[in-house]
Coordinates of C-alpha atoms and ligand atoms in Angstrom, one line a residue:
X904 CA 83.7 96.0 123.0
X905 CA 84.4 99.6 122.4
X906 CA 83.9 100.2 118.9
X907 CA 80.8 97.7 118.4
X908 CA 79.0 99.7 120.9
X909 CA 80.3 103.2 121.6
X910 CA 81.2 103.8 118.0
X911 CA 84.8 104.7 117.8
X912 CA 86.1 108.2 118.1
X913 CA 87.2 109.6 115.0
X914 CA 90.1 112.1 114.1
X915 CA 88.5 115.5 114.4
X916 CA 90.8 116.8 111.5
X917 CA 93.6 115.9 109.2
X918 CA 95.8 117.7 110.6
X919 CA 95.2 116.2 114.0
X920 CA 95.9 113.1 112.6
X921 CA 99.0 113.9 110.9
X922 CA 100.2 115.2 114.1
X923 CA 99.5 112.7 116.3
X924 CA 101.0 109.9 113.4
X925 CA 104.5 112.2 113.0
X926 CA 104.2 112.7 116.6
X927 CA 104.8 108.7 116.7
X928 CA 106.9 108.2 114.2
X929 CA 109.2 111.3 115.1
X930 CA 110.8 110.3 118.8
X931 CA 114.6 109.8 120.2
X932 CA 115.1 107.4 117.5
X933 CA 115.2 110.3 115.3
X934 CA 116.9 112.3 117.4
X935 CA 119.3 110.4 117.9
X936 CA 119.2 107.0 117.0
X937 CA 120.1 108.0 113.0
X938 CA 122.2 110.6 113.1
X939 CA 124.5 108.6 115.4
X940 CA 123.7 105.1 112.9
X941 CA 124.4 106.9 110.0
X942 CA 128.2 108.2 111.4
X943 CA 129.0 104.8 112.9
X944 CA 127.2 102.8 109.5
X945 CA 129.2 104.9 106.7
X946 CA 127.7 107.8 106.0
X947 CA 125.7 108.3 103.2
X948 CA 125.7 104.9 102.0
X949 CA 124.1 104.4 105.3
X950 CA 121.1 106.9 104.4
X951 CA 121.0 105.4 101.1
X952 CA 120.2 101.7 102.9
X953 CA 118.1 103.8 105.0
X954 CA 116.1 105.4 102.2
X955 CA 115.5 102.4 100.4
X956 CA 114.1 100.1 103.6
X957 CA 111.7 103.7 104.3
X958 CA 110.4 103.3 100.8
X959 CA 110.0 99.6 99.8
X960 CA 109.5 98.1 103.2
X961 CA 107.9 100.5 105.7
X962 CA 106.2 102.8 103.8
X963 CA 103.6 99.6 102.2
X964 CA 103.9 98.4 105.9
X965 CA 102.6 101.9 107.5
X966 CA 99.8 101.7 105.0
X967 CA 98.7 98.6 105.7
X968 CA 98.6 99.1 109.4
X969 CA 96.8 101.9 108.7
X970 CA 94.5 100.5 106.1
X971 CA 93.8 97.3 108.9
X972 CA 93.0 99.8 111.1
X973 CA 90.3 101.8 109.2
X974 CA 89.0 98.9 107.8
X975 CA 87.2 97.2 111.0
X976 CA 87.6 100.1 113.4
X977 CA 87.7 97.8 116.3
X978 CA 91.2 97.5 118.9
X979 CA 94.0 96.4 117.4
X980 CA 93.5 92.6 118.3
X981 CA 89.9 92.6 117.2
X982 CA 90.7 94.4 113.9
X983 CA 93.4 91.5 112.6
X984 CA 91.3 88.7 114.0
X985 CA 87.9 90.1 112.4
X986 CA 89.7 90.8 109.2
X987 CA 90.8 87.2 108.9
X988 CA 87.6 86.0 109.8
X989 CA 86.2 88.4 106.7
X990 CA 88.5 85.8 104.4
X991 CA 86.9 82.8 106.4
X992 CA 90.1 82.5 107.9
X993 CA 91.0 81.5 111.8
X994 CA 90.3 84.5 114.2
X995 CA 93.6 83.0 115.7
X996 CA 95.1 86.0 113.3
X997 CA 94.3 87.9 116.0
X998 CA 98.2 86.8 116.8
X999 CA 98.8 89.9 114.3
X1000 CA 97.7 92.6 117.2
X1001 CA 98.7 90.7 120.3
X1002 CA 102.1 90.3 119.0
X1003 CA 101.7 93.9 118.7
X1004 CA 100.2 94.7 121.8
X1005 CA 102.8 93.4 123.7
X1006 CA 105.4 95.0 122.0
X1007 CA 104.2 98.4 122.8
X1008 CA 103.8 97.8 126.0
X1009 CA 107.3 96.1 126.2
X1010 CA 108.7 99.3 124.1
X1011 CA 107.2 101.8 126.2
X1012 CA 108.4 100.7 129.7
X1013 CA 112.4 101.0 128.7
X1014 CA 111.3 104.1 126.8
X1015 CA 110.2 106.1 129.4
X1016 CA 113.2 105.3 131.4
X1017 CA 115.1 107.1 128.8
X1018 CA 113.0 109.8 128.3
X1019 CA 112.6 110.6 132.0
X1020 CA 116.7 111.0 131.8
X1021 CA 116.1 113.4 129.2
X1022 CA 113.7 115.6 131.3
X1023 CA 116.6 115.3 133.6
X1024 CA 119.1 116.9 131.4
X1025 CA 116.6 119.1 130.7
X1026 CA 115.9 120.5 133.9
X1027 CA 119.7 120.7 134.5
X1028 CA 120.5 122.6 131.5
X1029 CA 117.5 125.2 132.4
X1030 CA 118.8 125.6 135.9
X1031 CA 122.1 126.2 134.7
X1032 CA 123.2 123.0 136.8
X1033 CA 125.6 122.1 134.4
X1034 CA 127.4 125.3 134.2
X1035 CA 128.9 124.8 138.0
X1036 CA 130.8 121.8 136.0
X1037 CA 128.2 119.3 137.3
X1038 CA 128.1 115.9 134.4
X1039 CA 126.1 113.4 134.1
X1040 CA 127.4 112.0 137.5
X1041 CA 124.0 113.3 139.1
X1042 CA 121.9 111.0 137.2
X1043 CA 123.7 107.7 138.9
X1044 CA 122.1 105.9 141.3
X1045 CA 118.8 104.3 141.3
X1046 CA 117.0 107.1 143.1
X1047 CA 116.9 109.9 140.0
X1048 CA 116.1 107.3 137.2
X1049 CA 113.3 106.0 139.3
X1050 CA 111.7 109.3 140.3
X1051 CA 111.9 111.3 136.2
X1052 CA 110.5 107.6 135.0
X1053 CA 107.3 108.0 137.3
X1054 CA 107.1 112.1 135.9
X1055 CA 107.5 110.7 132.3
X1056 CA 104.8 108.1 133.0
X1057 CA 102.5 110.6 134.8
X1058 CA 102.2 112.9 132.1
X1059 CA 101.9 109.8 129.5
X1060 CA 99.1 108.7 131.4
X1061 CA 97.5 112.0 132.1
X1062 CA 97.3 112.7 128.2
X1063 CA 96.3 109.9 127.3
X1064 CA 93.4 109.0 130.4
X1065 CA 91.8 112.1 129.1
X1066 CA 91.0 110.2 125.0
X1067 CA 91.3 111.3 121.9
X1068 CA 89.9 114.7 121.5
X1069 CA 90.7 116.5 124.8
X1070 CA 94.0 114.8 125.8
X1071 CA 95.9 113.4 122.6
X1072 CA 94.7 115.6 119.8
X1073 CA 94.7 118.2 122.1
X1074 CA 98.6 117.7 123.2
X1075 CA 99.6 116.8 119.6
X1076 CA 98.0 119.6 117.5
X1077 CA 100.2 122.0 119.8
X1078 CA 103.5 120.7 120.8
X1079 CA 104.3 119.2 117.3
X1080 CA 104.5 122.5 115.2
X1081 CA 106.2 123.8 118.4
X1082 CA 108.6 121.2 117.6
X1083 CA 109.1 121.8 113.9
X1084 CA 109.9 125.1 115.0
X1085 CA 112.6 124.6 117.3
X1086 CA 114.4 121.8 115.2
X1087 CA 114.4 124.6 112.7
X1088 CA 115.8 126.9 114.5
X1089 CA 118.1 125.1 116.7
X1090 CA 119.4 123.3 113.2
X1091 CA 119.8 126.6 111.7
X1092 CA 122.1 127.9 114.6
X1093 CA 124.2 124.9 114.8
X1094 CA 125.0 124.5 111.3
X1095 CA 126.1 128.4 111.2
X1096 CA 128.0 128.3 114.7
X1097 CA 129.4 124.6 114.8
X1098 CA 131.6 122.7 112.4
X1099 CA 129.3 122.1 109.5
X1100 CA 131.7 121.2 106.8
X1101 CA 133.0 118.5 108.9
X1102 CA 129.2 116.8 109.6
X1103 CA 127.9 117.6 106.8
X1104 CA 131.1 115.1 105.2
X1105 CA 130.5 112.7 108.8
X1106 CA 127.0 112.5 107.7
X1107 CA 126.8 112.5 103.7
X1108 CA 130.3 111.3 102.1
X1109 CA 129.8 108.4 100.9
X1110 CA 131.6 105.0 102.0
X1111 CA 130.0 101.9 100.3
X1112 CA 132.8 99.8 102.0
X1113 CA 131.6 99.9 105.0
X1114 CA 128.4 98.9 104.2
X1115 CA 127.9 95.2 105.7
X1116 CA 124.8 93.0 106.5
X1117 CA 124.9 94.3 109.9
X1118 CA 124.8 97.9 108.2
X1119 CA 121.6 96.8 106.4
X1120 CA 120.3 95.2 109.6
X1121 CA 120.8 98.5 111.6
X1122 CA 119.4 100.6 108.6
X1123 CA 116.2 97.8 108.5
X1124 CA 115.6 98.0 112.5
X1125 CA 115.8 101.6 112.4
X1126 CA 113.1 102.2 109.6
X1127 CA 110.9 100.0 111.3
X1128 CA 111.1 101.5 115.0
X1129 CA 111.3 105.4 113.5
X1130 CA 107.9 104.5 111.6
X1131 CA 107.1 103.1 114.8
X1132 CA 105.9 100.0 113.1
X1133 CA 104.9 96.3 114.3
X1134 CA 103.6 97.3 117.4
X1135 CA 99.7 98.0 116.8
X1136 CA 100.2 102.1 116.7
X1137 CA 99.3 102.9 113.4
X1138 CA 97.0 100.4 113.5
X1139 CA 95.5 102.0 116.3
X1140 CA 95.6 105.4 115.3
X1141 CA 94.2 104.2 111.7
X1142 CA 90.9 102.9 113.4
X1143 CA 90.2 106.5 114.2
X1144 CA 90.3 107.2 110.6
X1145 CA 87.9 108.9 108.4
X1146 CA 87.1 107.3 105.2
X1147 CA 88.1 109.7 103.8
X1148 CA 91.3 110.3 104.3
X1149 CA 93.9 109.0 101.5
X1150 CA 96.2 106.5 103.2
X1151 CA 98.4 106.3 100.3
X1152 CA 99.5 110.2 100.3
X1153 CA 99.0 110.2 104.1
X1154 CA 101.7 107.5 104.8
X1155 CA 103.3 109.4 102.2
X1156 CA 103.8 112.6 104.1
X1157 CA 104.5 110.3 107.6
X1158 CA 107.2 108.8 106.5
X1159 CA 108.4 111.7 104.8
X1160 CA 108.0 114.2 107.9
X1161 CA 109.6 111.3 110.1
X1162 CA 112.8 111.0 107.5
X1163 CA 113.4 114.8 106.9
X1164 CA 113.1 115.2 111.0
X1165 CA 115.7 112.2 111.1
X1166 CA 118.0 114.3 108.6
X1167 CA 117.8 117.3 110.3
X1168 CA 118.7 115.7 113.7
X1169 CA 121.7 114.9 112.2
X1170 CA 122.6 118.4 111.4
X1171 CA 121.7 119.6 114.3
X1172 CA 124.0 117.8 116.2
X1173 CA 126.8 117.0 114.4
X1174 CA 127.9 120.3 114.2
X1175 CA 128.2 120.5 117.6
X1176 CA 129.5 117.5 118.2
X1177 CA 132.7 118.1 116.1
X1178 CA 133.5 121.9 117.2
X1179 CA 134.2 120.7 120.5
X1180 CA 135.4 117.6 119.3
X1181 CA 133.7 114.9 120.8
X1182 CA 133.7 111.2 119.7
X1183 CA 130.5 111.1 117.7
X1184 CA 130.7 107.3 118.1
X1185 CA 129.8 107.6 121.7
X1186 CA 126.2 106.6 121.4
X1187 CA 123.9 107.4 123.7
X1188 CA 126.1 108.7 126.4
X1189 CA 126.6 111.2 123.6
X1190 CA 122.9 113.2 124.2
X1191 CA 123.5 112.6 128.3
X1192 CA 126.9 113.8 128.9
X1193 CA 128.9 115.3 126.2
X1194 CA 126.0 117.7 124.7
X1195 CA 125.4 118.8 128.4
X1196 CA 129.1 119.9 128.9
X1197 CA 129.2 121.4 125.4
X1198 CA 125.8 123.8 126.2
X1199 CA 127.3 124.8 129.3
X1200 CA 130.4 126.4 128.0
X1201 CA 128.6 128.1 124.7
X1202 CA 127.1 131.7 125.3
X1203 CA 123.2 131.4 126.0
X1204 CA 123.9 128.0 126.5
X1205 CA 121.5 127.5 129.3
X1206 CA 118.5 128.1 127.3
X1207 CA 120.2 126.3 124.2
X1208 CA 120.5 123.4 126.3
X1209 CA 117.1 123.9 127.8
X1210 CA 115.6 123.9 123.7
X1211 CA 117.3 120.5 122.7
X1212 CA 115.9 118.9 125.6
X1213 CA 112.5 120.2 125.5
X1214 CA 112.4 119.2 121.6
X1215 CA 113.2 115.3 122.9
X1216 CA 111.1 115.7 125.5
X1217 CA 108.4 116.8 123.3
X1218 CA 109.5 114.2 120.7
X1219 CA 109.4 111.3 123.7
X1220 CA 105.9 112.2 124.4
X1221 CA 104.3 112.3 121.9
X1222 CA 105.7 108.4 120.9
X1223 CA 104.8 107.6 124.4
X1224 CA 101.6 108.5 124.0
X1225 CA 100.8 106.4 120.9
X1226 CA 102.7 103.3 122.9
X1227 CA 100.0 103.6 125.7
X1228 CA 97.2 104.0 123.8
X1229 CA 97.9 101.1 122.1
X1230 CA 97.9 98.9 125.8
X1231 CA 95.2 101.3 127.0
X1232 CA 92.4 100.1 124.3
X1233 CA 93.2 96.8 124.3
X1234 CA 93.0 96.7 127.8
X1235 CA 89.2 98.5 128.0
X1236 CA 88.3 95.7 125.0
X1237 CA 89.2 92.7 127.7
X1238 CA 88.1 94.5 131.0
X1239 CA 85.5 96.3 132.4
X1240 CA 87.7 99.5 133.0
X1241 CA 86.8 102.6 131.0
X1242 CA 88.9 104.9 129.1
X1243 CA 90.7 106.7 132.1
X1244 CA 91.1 103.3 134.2
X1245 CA 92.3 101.4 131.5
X1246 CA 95.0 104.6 130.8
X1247 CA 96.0 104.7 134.8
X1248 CA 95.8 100.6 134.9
X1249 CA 97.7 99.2 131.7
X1250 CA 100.2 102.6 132.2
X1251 CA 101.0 101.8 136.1
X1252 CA 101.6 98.5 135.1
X1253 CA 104.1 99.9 132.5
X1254 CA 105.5 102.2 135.2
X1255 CA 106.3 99.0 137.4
X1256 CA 108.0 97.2 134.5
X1257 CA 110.2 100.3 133.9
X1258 CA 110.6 100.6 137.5
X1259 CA 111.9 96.8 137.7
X1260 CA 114.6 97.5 134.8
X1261 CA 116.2 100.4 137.0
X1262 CA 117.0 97.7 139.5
X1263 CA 117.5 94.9 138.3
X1264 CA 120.7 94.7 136.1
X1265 CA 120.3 93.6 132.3
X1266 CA 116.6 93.4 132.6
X1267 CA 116.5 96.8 130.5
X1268 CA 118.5 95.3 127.7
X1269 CA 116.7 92.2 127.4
X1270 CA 113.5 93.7 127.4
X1271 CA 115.0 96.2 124.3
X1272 CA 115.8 93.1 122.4
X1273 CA 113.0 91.6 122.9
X1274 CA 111.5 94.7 121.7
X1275 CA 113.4 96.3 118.9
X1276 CA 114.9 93.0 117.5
X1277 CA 112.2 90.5 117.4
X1278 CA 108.7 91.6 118.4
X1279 CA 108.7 95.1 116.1
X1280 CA 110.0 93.1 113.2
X1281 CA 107.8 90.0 113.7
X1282 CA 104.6 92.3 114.3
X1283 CA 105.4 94.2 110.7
X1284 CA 106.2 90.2 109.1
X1285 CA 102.8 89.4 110.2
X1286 CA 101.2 92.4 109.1
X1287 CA 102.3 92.0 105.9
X1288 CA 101.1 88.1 105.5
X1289 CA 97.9 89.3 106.9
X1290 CA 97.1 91.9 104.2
X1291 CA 98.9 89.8 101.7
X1292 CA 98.0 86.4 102.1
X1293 CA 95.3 86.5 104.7
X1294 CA 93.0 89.7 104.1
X1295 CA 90.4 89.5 100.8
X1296 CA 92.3 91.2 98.4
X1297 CA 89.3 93.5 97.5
X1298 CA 88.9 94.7 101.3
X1299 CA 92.3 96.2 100.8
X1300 CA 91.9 97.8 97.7
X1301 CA 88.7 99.4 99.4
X1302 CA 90.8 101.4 101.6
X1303 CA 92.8 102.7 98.4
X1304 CA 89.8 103.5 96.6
X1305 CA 92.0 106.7 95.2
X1306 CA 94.6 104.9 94.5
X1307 CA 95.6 104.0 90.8
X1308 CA 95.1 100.2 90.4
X1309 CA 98.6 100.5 88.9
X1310 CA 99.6 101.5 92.7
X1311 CA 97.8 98.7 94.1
X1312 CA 99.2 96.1 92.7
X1313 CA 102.9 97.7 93.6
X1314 CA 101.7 98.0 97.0
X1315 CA 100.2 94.3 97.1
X1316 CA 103.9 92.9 95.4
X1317 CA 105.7 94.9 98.4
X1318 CA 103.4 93.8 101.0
X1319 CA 103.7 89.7 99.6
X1320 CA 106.7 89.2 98.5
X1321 CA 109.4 91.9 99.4
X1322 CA 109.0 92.8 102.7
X1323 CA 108.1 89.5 104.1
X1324 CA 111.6 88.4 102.5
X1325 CA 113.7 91.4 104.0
X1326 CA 112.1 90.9 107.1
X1327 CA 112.5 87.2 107.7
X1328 CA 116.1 88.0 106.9
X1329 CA 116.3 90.8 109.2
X1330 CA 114.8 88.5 112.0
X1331 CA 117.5 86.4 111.3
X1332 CA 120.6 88.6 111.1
X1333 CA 119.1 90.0 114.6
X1334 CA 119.1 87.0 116.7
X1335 CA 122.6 85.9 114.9
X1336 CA 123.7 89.3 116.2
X1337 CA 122.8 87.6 119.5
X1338 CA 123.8 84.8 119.7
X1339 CA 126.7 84.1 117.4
X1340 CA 125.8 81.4 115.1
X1341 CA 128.6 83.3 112.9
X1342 CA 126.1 84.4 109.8
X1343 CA 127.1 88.1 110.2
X1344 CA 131.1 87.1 110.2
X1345 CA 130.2 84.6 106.9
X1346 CA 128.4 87.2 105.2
X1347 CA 131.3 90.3 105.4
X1348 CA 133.9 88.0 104.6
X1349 CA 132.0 86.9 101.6
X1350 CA 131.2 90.5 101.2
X1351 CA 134.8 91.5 101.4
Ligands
LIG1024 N1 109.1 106.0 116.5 C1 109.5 106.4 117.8 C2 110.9 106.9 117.8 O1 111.5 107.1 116.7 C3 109.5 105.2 118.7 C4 108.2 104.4 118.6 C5 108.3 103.1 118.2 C6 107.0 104.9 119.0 C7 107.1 102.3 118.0 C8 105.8 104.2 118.9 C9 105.9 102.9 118.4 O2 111.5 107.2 118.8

């Protein structure tokens, strides 16, 4: 076992920790995932949704990861299972980090195959590829996908084979403040050369109408996956936590950082998006074909271009990172392979998955649902009946010991009562979404 005999690496700062945590949270969900949720959810009312899963669902949820974490400073799997045991309760609560385990493995291997198309894009925009009137077109084929997906996988693995201090504290503490800066200033030049009236009303009028239970569902799935939640990484990174560190303000400024970057995403691209008068509701295809056109015909547009896909690239990463790690200890707690060989072994088996969803048709999309839509929310369910229910109710307030007892006890309420709830439901609405058992319909016409 790592931690019972080696001791387990600690943060060497708080600010490498608050790094490497918004480096998680902060990834192409941000990005992109909610500014182009927010245009196709309505608006504001959308963010508002948005705001109020962050605060009363996440937010107690990123704690308590964190606070499981910290508290038994083992791998995610041995840190649930011990904790139960604490409570005399079956180690079978181990479920709690194998659930999320295989989620972060499962997230990461359809991940990287998007990120690798971003370094794509990138390399395209740099080299002025685009500018000859090349599109996307050069990215069909299984050949491309395949080759960026082992680069993006590479450098995962090569950050984190080389641990905590020298290869992700290292990575984190510089590209993350080289990321704040670019958003900035990329932000700043779109919302003073592109249409900013118009995405600024896209983005914040309000239009309560259209908010539905799918709406909500979208707004719930997004929180969870932004705070990459429910799949053992803050878990993870809490075990290398100092007891010192406030979890309370800490989440606090995570999910803050990881909202405000979500925000400014938004008006980063909108702006853009509507002075050349794209479709925003294009999706996806929106960040890998329509961007790349627009950088090519805007002055310094090569470098422009170049920025916006460095910043994803930068945003991919580090969230790639924190997915590996996850697989990476778990793997050295069960085998006899070491830091580096567990990085290379659980990682090339996550290359190989990835590989397989490049050729094999719908095997991507499956693997995403399984994913996004039942293993994240599941893993945060059972986090919260684990620290609710499970846990000894004075081993959590431990890890607040700065915390008001007045906080606490909100915390505790979220963590029993209102989250498990909105989750259940969430699960729910998800696999109705799925498979049609016609709750969705039922519920906007009774809404309506
Ligand atoms: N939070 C990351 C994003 O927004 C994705 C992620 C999910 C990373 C879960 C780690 C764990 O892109």
């Amino acid at each position: 076992m790592v931690a019972a005999t080696g001791g387990n690496p600690q943060w060497t700062s708080r600010f490498a920790f608050l790094m490497a945590a918004i480096g998680s949270a902060v990834g192409l969900g941000n990005l992109w995932g909610f500014p182009f949720r927010t245009g196709q959810n309505g608006g504001s009312a959308f963010v508002l949704v948005y705001l109020l899963c962050v605060v009363f669902i996440a937010y107690p949820i990123l704690m308590s990861e964190l606070m499981v974490g910290r508290h038994k400073g083992l791998s995610a799997i041995e840190s649930t299972s011990q904790l139960a045991k604490d409570a005399g309760r079956s180690t079978n609560w181990g479920i709690v980090g194998i659930v999320g385990v295989v989620g972060a493995f499962l997230l990461l291997t359809t991940y990287s195959v998007i990120a690798g198309q971003v370094m794509a894009f990138g390399v395209m925009s740099v080299s002025g590829g685009f500018s000859g009137g090349a599109t996307a077109g050069f990215y069909d084929g299984t050949l491309m996908p395949l080759m960026w997906h082992t680069v993006f996988m590479a450098m995962t693995i090569f950050v984190v084979a080389q641990g905590l201090h020298n290869g992700i504290e290292r990575f984190v503490t510089i590209l993350m403040p080289a990321f704040f800066f670019m958003l900035a200033g990329l932000c700043i030049y779109s919302l003073s050369t592109g249409a900013s009236g118009q995405a600024l009303s896209y983005l914040f009028s309000p239009r309560f109408h259209e908010v539905t239970p799918a709406v909500v569902l979208a707004a719930m799935g997004q929180a969870f996956f932004s705070l990459s939640l429910g799949c053992a990484t803050m878990i993870t990174y809490g075990t290398f936590l100092s007891r010192e560190e406030n979890i309370a303000q800490s989440g606090g400024v995570i999910a803050g950082a990881d909202t405000l970057v979500a925000i400014v995403s938004g008006l980063m691209i909108f702006p853009i998006v509507f002075a050349f008068d794209l479709d925003p509701a294009q999706g996806f295809g929106l960040m890998f074909s329509a961007m790349p056109a627009v950088f090519s015909e805007m002055p310094g547009g090569a470098f422009l271009g170049g920025v916006f896909f460095v910043l994803a690239l930068v945003a991919a990463l580090t969230s790639a990172i924190s997915l590996l790690i996850v697989a990476a200890i778990a793997g050295q707690n069960y085998t006899k392979l070491g830091k580096a060989g567990s990085a290379i072994v659980f990682g090339g088996l996550v290359w190989l998955v990835g590989a397989s969803t490049i050729f094999i048709s719908g095997l991507g999309a499956n693997i995403d649902f399984i994913a996004n839509s039942i293993s994240l929310p599941l893993g945060g369910l059972l986090v919260a009946i684990l620290v609710g229910w499970v846990a000894p109710s004075a081993a959590m307030r431990g890890e607040l010991p700065n915390s008001s007892d007045r906080l606490f006890q909100v915390w505790r309420f979220l963590v029993r009562y209102v989250a498990p709830i909105a989750i259940i439901i969430t699960l729910i609405l998800g696999l109705d979404q799925r498979f049609g058992f016609g709750l969705n319909a039922a519920l906007s016409s009774l809404a309506g």
